[in-house]
Each structure stands twice: as structure tokens, then as C-alpha cells.
Coordinates of C-alpha atoms in Angstrom, one line a residue:
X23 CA 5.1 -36.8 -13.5
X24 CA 6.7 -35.4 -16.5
X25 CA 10.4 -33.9 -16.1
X26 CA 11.2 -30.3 -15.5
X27 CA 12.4 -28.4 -18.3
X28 CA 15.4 -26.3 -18.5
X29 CA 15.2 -22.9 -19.7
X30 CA 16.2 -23.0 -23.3
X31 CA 20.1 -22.3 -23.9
X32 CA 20.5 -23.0 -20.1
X33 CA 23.6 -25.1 -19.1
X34 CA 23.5 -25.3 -15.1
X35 CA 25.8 -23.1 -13.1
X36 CA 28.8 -21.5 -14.3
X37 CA 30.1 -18.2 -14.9
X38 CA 27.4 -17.0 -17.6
X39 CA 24.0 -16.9 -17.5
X40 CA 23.6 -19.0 -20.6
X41 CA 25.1 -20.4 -23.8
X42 CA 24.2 -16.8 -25.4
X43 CA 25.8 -14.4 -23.0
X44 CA 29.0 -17.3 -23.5
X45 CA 29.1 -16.8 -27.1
X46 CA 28.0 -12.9 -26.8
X47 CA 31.3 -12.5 -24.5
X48 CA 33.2 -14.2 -27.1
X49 CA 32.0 -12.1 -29.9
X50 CA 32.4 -8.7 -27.7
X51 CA 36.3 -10.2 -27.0
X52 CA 37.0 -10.6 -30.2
X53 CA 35.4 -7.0 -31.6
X54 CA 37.7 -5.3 -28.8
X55 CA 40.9 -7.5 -30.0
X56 CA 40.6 -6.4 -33.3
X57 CA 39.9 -2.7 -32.1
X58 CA 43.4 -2.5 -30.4
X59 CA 44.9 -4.0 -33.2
X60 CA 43.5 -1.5 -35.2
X61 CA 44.0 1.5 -33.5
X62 CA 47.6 0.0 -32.3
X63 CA 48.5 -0.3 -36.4
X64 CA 46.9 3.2 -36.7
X65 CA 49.1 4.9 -34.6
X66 CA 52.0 3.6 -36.3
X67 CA 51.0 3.8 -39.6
X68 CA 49.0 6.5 -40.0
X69 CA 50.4 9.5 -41.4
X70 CA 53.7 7.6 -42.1
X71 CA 55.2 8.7 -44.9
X72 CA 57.2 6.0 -45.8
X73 CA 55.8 2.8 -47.9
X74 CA 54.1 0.4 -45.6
X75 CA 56.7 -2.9 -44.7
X76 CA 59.8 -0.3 -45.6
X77 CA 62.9 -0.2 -43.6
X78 CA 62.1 3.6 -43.6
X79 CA 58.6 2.7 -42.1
X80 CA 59.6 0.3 -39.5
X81 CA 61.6 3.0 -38.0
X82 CA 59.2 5.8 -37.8
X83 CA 56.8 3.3 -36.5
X84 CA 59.6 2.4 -33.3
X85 CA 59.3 6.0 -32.5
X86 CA 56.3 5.9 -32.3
X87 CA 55.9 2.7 -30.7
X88 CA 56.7 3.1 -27.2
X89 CA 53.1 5.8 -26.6
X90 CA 51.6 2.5 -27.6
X91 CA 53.6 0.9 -25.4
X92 CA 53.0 3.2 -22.6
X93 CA 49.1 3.1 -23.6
X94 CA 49.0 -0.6 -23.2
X95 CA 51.0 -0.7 -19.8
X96 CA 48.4 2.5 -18.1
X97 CA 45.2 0.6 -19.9
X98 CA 46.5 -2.8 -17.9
X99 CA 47.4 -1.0 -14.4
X100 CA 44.3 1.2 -14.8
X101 CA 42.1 -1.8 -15.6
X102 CA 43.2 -4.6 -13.2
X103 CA 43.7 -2.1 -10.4
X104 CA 40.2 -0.8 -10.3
X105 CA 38.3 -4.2 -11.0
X106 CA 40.6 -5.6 -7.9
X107 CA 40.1 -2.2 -5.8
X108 CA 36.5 -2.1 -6.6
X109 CA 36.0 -6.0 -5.5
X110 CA 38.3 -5.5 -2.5
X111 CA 35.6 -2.4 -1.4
X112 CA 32.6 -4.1 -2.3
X113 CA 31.8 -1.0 -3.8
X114 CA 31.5 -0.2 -7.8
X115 CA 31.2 3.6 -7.8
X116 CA 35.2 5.0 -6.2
X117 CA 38.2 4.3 -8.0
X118 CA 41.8 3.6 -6.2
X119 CA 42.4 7.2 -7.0
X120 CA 40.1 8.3 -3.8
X121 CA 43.3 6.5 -2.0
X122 CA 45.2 9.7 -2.8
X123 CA 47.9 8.8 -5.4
X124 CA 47.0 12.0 -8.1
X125 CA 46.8 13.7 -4.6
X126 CA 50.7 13.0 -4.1
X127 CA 51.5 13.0 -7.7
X128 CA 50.7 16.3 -8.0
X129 CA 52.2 17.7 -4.3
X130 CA 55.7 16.0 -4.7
X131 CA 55.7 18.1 -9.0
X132 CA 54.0 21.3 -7.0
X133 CA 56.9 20.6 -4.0
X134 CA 59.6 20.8 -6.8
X135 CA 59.0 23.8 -8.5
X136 CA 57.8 25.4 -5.3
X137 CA 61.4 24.3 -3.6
X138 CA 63.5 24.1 -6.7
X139 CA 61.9 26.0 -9.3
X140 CA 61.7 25.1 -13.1
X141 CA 64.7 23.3 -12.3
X142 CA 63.0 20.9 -10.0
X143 CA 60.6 19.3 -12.5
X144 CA 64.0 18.2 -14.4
X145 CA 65.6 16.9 -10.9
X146 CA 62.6 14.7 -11.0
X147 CA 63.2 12.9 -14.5
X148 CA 65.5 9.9 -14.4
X149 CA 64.7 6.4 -13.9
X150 CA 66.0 6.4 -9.6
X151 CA 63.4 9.2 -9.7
X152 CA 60.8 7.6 -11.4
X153 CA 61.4 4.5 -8.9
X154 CA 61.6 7.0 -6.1
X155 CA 57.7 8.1 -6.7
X156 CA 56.2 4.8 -7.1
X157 CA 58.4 3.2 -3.8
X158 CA 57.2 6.5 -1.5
X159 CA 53.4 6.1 -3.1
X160 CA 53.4 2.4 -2.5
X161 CA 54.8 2.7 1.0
X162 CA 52.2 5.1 2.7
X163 CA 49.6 3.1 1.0
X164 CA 51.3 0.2 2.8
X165 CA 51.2 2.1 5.7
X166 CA 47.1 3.5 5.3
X167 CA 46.7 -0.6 4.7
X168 CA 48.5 -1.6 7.8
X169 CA 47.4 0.7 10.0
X170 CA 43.8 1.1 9.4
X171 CA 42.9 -2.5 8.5
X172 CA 45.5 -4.5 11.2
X173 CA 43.8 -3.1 14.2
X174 CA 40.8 -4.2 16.3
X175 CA 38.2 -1.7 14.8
X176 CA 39.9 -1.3 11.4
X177 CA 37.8 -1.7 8.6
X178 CA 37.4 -0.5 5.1
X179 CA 34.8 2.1 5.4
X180 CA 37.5 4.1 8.0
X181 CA 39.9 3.8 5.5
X182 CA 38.1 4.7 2.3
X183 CA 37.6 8.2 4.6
X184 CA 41.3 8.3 5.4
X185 CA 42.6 8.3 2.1
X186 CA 40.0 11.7 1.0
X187 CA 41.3 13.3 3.7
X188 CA 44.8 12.5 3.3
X189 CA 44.1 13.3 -0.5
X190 CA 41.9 16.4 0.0
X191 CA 45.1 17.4 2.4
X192 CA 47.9 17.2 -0.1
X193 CA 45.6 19.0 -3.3
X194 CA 45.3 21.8 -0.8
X195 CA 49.1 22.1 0.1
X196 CA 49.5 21.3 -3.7
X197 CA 47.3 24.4 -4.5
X198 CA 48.6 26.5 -1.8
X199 CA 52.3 26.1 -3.0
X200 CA 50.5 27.0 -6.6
X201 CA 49.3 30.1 -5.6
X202 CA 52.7 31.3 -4.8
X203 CA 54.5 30.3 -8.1
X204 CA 55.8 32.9 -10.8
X205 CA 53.2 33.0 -13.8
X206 CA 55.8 31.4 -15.9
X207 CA 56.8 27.8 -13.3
X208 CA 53.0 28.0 -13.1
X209 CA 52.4 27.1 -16.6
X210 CA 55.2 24.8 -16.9
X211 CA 53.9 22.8 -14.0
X212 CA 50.3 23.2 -15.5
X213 CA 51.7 20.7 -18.2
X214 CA 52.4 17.9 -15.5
X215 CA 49.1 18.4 -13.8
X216 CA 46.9 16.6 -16.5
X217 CA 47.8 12.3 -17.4
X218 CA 49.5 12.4 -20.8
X219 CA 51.4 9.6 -22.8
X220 CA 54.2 12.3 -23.7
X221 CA 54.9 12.7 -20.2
X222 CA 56.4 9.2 -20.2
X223 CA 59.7 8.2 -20.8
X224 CA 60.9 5.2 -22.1
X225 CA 63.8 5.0 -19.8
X226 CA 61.4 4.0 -17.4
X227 CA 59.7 1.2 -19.3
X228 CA 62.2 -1.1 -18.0
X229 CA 61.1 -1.0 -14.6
X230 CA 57.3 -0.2 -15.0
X231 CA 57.1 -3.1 -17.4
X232 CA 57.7 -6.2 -15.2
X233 CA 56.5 -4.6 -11.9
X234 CA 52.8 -4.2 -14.1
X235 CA 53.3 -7.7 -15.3
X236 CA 54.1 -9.1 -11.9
X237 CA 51.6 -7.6 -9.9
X238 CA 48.8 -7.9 -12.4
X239 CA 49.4 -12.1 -13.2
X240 CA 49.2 -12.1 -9.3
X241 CA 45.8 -10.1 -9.5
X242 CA 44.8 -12.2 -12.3
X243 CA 45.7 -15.4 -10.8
X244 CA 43.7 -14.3 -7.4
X245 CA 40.9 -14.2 -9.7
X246 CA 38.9 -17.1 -8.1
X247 CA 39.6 -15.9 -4.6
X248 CA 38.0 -12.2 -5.9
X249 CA 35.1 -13.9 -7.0
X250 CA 34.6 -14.9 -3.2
X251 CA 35.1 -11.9 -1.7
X252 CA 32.9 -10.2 -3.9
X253 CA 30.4 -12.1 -1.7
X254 CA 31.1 -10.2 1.3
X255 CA 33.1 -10.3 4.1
X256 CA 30.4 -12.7 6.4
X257 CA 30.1 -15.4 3.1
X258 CA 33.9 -15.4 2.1
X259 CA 35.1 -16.2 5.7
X260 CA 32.3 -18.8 5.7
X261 CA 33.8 -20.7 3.5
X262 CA 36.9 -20.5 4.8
X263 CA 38.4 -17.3 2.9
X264 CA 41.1 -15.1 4.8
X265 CA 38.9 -12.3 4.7
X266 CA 41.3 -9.6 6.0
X267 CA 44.7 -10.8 4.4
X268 CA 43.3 -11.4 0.9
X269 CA 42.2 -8.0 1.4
X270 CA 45.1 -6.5 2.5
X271 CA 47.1 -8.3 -0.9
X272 CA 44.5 -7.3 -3.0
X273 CA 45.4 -3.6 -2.2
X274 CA 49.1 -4.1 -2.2
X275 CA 48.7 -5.2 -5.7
X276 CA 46.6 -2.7 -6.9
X277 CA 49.0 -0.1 -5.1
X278 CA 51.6 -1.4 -6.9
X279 CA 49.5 -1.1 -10.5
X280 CA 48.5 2.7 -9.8
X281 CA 51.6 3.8 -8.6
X282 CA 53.4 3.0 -11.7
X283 CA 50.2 4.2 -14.1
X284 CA 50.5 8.1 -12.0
X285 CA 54.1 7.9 -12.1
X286 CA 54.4 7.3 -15.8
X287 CA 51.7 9.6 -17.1
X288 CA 50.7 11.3 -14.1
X289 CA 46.6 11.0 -12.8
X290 CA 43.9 9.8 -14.8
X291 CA 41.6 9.9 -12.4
X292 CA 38.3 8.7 -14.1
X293 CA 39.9 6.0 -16.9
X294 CA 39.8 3.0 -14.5
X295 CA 36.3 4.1 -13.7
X296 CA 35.3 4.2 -16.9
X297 CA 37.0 1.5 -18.6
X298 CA 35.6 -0.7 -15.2
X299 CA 32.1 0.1 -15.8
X300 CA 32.1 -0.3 -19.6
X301 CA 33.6 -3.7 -18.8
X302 CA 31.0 -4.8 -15.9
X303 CA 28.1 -4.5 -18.4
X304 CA 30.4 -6.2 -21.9
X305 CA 31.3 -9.0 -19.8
X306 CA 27.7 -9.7 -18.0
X307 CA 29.7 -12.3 -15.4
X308 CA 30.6 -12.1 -11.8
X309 CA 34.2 -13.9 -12.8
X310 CA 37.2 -11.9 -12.2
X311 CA 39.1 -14.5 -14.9
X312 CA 36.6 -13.3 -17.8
X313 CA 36.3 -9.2 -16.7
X314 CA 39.8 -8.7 -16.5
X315 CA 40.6 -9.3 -20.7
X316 CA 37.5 -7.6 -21.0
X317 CA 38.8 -4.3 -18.8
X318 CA 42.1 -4.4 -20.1
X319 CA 40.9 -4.3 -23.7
X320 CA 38.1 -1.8 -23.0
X321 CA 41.1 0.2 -21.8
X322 CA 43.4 0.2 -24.7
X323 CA 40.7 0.9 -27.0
X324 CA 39.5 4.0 -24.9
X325 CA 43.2 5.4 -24.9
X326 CA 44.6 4.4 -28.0
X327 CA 40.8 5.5 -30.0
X328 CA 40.9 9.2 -28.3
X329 CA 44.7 9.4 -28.7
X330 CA 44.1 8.2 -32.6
X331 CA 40.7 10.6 -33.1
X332 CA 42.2 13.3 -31.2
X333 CA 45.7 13.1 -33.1
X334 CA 45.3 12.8 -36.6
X335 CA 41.8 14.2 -37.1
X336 CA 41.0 17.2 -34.7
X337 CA 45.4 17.7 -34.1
X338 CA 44.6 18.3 -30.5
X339 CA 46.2 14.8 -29.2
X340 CA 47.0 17.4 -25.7
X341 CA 43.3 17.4 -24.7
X342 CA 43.0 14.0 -24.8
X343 CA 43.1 13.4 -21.2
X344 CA 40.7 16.2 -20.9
X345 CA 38.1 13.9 -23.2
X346 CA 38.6 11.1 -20.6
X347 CA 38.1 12.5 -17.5
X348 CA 34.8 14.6 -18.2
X349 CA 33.7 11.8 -20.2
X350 CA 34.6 9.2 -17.1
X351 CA 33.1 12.1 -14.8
X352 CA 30.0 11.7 -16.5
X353 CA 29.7 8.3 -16.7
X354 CA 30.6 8.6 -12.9
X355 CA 27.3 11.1 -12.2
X356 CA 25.0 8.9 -14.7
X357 CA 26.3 5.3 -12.5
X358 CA 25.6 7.4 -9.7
X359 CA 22.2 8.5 -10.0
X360 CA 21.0 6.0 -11.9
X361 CA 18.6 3.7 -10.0
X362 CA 18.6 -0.1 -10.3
X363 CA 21.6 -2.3 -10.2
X364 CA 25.2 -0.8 -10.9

């Protein structure tokens, strides 16, 4: 009996398909490496008056440097957060944003004009304040989390449908206390409503940095472990998984990555969407060790492209968060009715 024959450019199991979709994944790193590099150099060269390597360069290009800064950190908590949500859920088509955190983003800016007006959104920039959001929207995720998935009937389904409710609840307060502003707090707030780099400070970078850093080499390391629960909750306890308290971290972490992302820039609802899907279908794998680069990456380019196309070639860098979410929103509607695998 003569032997059976691999499939050329086969190499057993592993996490790609063959040595092609190996090296392809390789190639499509290294494109998107060179892409943030670029657009990174772009943003602090272009349109810099000074010689290029000039003392007078250098410090128009720190200036500018912490929006790339703040562009890297949202494209990292954006990413890793909805890869680890979407794994967590079993599901590839919601985003941790249907957990509420725009929702309370934009009720606690409404609640301070509303109480305090103009004044208020000032009240609310500091660093103490900046910690302030992220502790209060990490906590009543915490609390959704312990509540809904600690009991004897709690599950994820019941508290996907918690969090649009809870959210759905605060944008209607939210536009209720709008519909009472003056014209004038109305279009200052209007500014906050929408995810922008200028919105960050980088008084807060201090903080934001190492709690992005901690909680996404903790995602990163629980990489293996998300590959198993992407099996489902029956196959991961099977083998001897934690089903519910792996669960429970992954969301923790990815509370932790959102909360600062909203509370630097403010919501961006449809960037982790985005940025997830585009890296599902670059990566072609199932391991959370090789989609993660991938998303991150995908992410930086995304934001720091629009930011550089919008910027120096249409001047209309304020709309760029616009761009991203009907983009995202229509990615969203195409994953959505598309048929066949997401």
C-alpha cells in the first residue's frame, strides 16, 4: 500500500492552515509595521517647517508627538479589548461598547453642563478626574459582571441585554438633560460627544499608559487560554478550563482597556469593530497570540491614516471620527448581512 500524501505546503496541526498563510501572515505584519511607521513619521514630519534631524524639528515633532501617542494607546485598548470581548461572547458581530461605556461617557459630560454649566466640562479635566471616570466605569462593569454571571442562572446572553438597556437608559437621560441646555453649552458639549485625539490630555498619559500596558500583557498572556474558550463553554470545561472565572477576567481586562480608551478620547464606538474584523480575515488563524499584533497594528494604521489623510490633505482632521464610525457602521451592516462564515 503506497503512503498517503500530504497536501502540498501542509505541515500538521498548528496555528495556520499551511506554510503559505504562515509566510502570507508574516508578509501582511510586516506591510502593517511599516504603515505605522510611516504614517507615525508623517504626522511628525509632515508640514514641519524646520529641516528634518534639526533641533528646531525635534521640538515641533514632541508637540506633536503625544496624538501619536494617544493614537497608539486607543488603537491598543480598542484592539485587544474587542478581540478578548468578542472571544469572551463567542460572538464576532457586538463590540464592548454594547456594555454601555459611551453610554456613561456621554451622561456623566451631559450631567456636567446640565448641573454645572460650561463650567462643569472644565471641573471635569484634571488627572483625579480623568481617574475618577475610568474607576466609576470600571466598577459598574464589575458590578454587571458580578452580578449577572456569579448567580445560578447568570449567563452571558442576560447580560449582553443588561448592558443595552442600562446603555439605552443613560443616552436617553443623556438626551433628555440635552434638550434642556442653552443653544450655546449645547454646542460646547457637542464637541465632547464625538472620540477625538485633541480631547486627550497628556497629563493623563501617565496613568492611562501603564494601566493599558498592564491589562493588555495580561490579555495577551491569556492568549492560549482564549483560544480554548473560543471553543465554547461545553469544550473549554472539558478540558479542564474555568469556564466562568476566565470569563469573568477576560471582561475585567477588557473593562479596564475601554474605560481608559472613552475616557481619553471619548466613544469610538465602531473602531474596535472594525479594526477586529479587518484583523480576523489578515491574520486567517484562530490564535489569540498571532491576531492580537495583527489588531493592534490594523488599529494604528486606521487612526493614524484617517488622522494623516484627513489632516494635511482635505484640513478637516475634526471629522475624522465621523469617517470611522460610518465607515465601521458599514462594515458592521455588510458583516451582518452577509451570509457564510464571519
Amino acid at each position: 500500500m503506497s503512503p498517503v500524501k500530504r497536501p502540498a505546503g501542509r505541515h500538521g496541526a498548528g496555528p495556520f492552515a499551511s506554510s503559505w498563510v504562515r509566510r502570507r501572515y508574516w508578509i501582511v505584519l510586516s506591510v502593517l509595521v511599516v504603515l505605522a511607521l510611516g504614517f507615525a513619521f508623517g504626522l511628525l514630519a509632515w508640514d514641519n517647517p524646520m529641516p528634518v534631524g534639526s533641533e528646531g524639528f525635534w521640538r515641533i515633532a514632541e508637540l506633536r508627538a503625544t496624538s501619536v501617542i494617544v493614537m497608539a494607546i486607543v488603537a491598543f485598548c480598542q484592539a485587544l479589548a474587542t478581540v478578548g470581548f468578542q472571544t469572551a461572547t463567542n460572538n464576532r458581530i457586538i463590540t464592548p461598547s454594547i456594555m454601555g461605556f459611551e453610554s456613561l461617557y456621554v451622561a456623566v459630560q451631559t450631567g456636567a453642563v446640565y448641573f454645572l454649566g460650561v463650567t462643569g466640562l472644565v471641573s471635569l479635566q484634571g488627572l483625579p478626574q480623568f481617574v475618577l471616570q475610568i474607576a466609576i466605569m470600571v466598577g459598574l462593569s464589575l458590578a454587571l459582571y458580578g452580578w449577572l454571571l456569579s448567580g445560578k442562572y447568570g449567563n452571558l446572553q442576560i447580560m449582553l441585554l443588561v448592558g443595552i438597556i442600562v446603555g439605552g437608559g443613560l443616552g436617553a437621560v443623556s438626551t433628555f438633560m440635552q434638550r434642556l441646555l442653552t443653544p450655546s453649552e449645547f454646542d460646547i458639549l457637542t464637541a465632547k460627544m464625538f472620540g477625538s485625539v485633541s480631547n486627550a490630555d497628556a497629563s493623563y498619559l501617565p496613568v492611562a499608559i501603564p494601566l493599558c500596558l498592564v491589562a493588555g500583557v495580561l490579555l495577551w498572556t491569556s492568549a492560549r487560554r482564549l483560544n480554548i474558550i473560543a471553543l465554547g463553554r461545553d469544550a473549554s470545561m472539558n478540558l479542564g478550563l474555568h469556564h466562568r472565572f476566565e470569563i469573568m477576567r477576560v471582561l475585567l481586562l477588557v473593562s479596564v482597556l475601554m474605560a481608559v480608551s472613552t475616557a481619553l478620547v471619548g466613544p469610538m464606538t465602531f473602531l474596535g469593530f472594525l479594526v477586529a474584523t479587518l484583523a480576523y480575515q489578515a491574520a486567517n488563524t484562530y490564535d489569540h497570540r498571532y491576531i492580537f499584533p495583527i489588531a493592534v497594528l490594523v488599529g494604528f494604521v486606521v487612526l493614524s491614516g484617517a488622522y494623516f489623510v484627513m489632516k494635511n490633505i482635505f484640513y478637516a482632521q475634526g471629522v475624522v471620527s465621523i469617517i470611522i464610525e460610518i465607515v465601521g457602521g458599514s462594515v458592521f451592516l455588510f458583516v451582518i448581512l452577509r451570509k457564510g462564515r464571519l
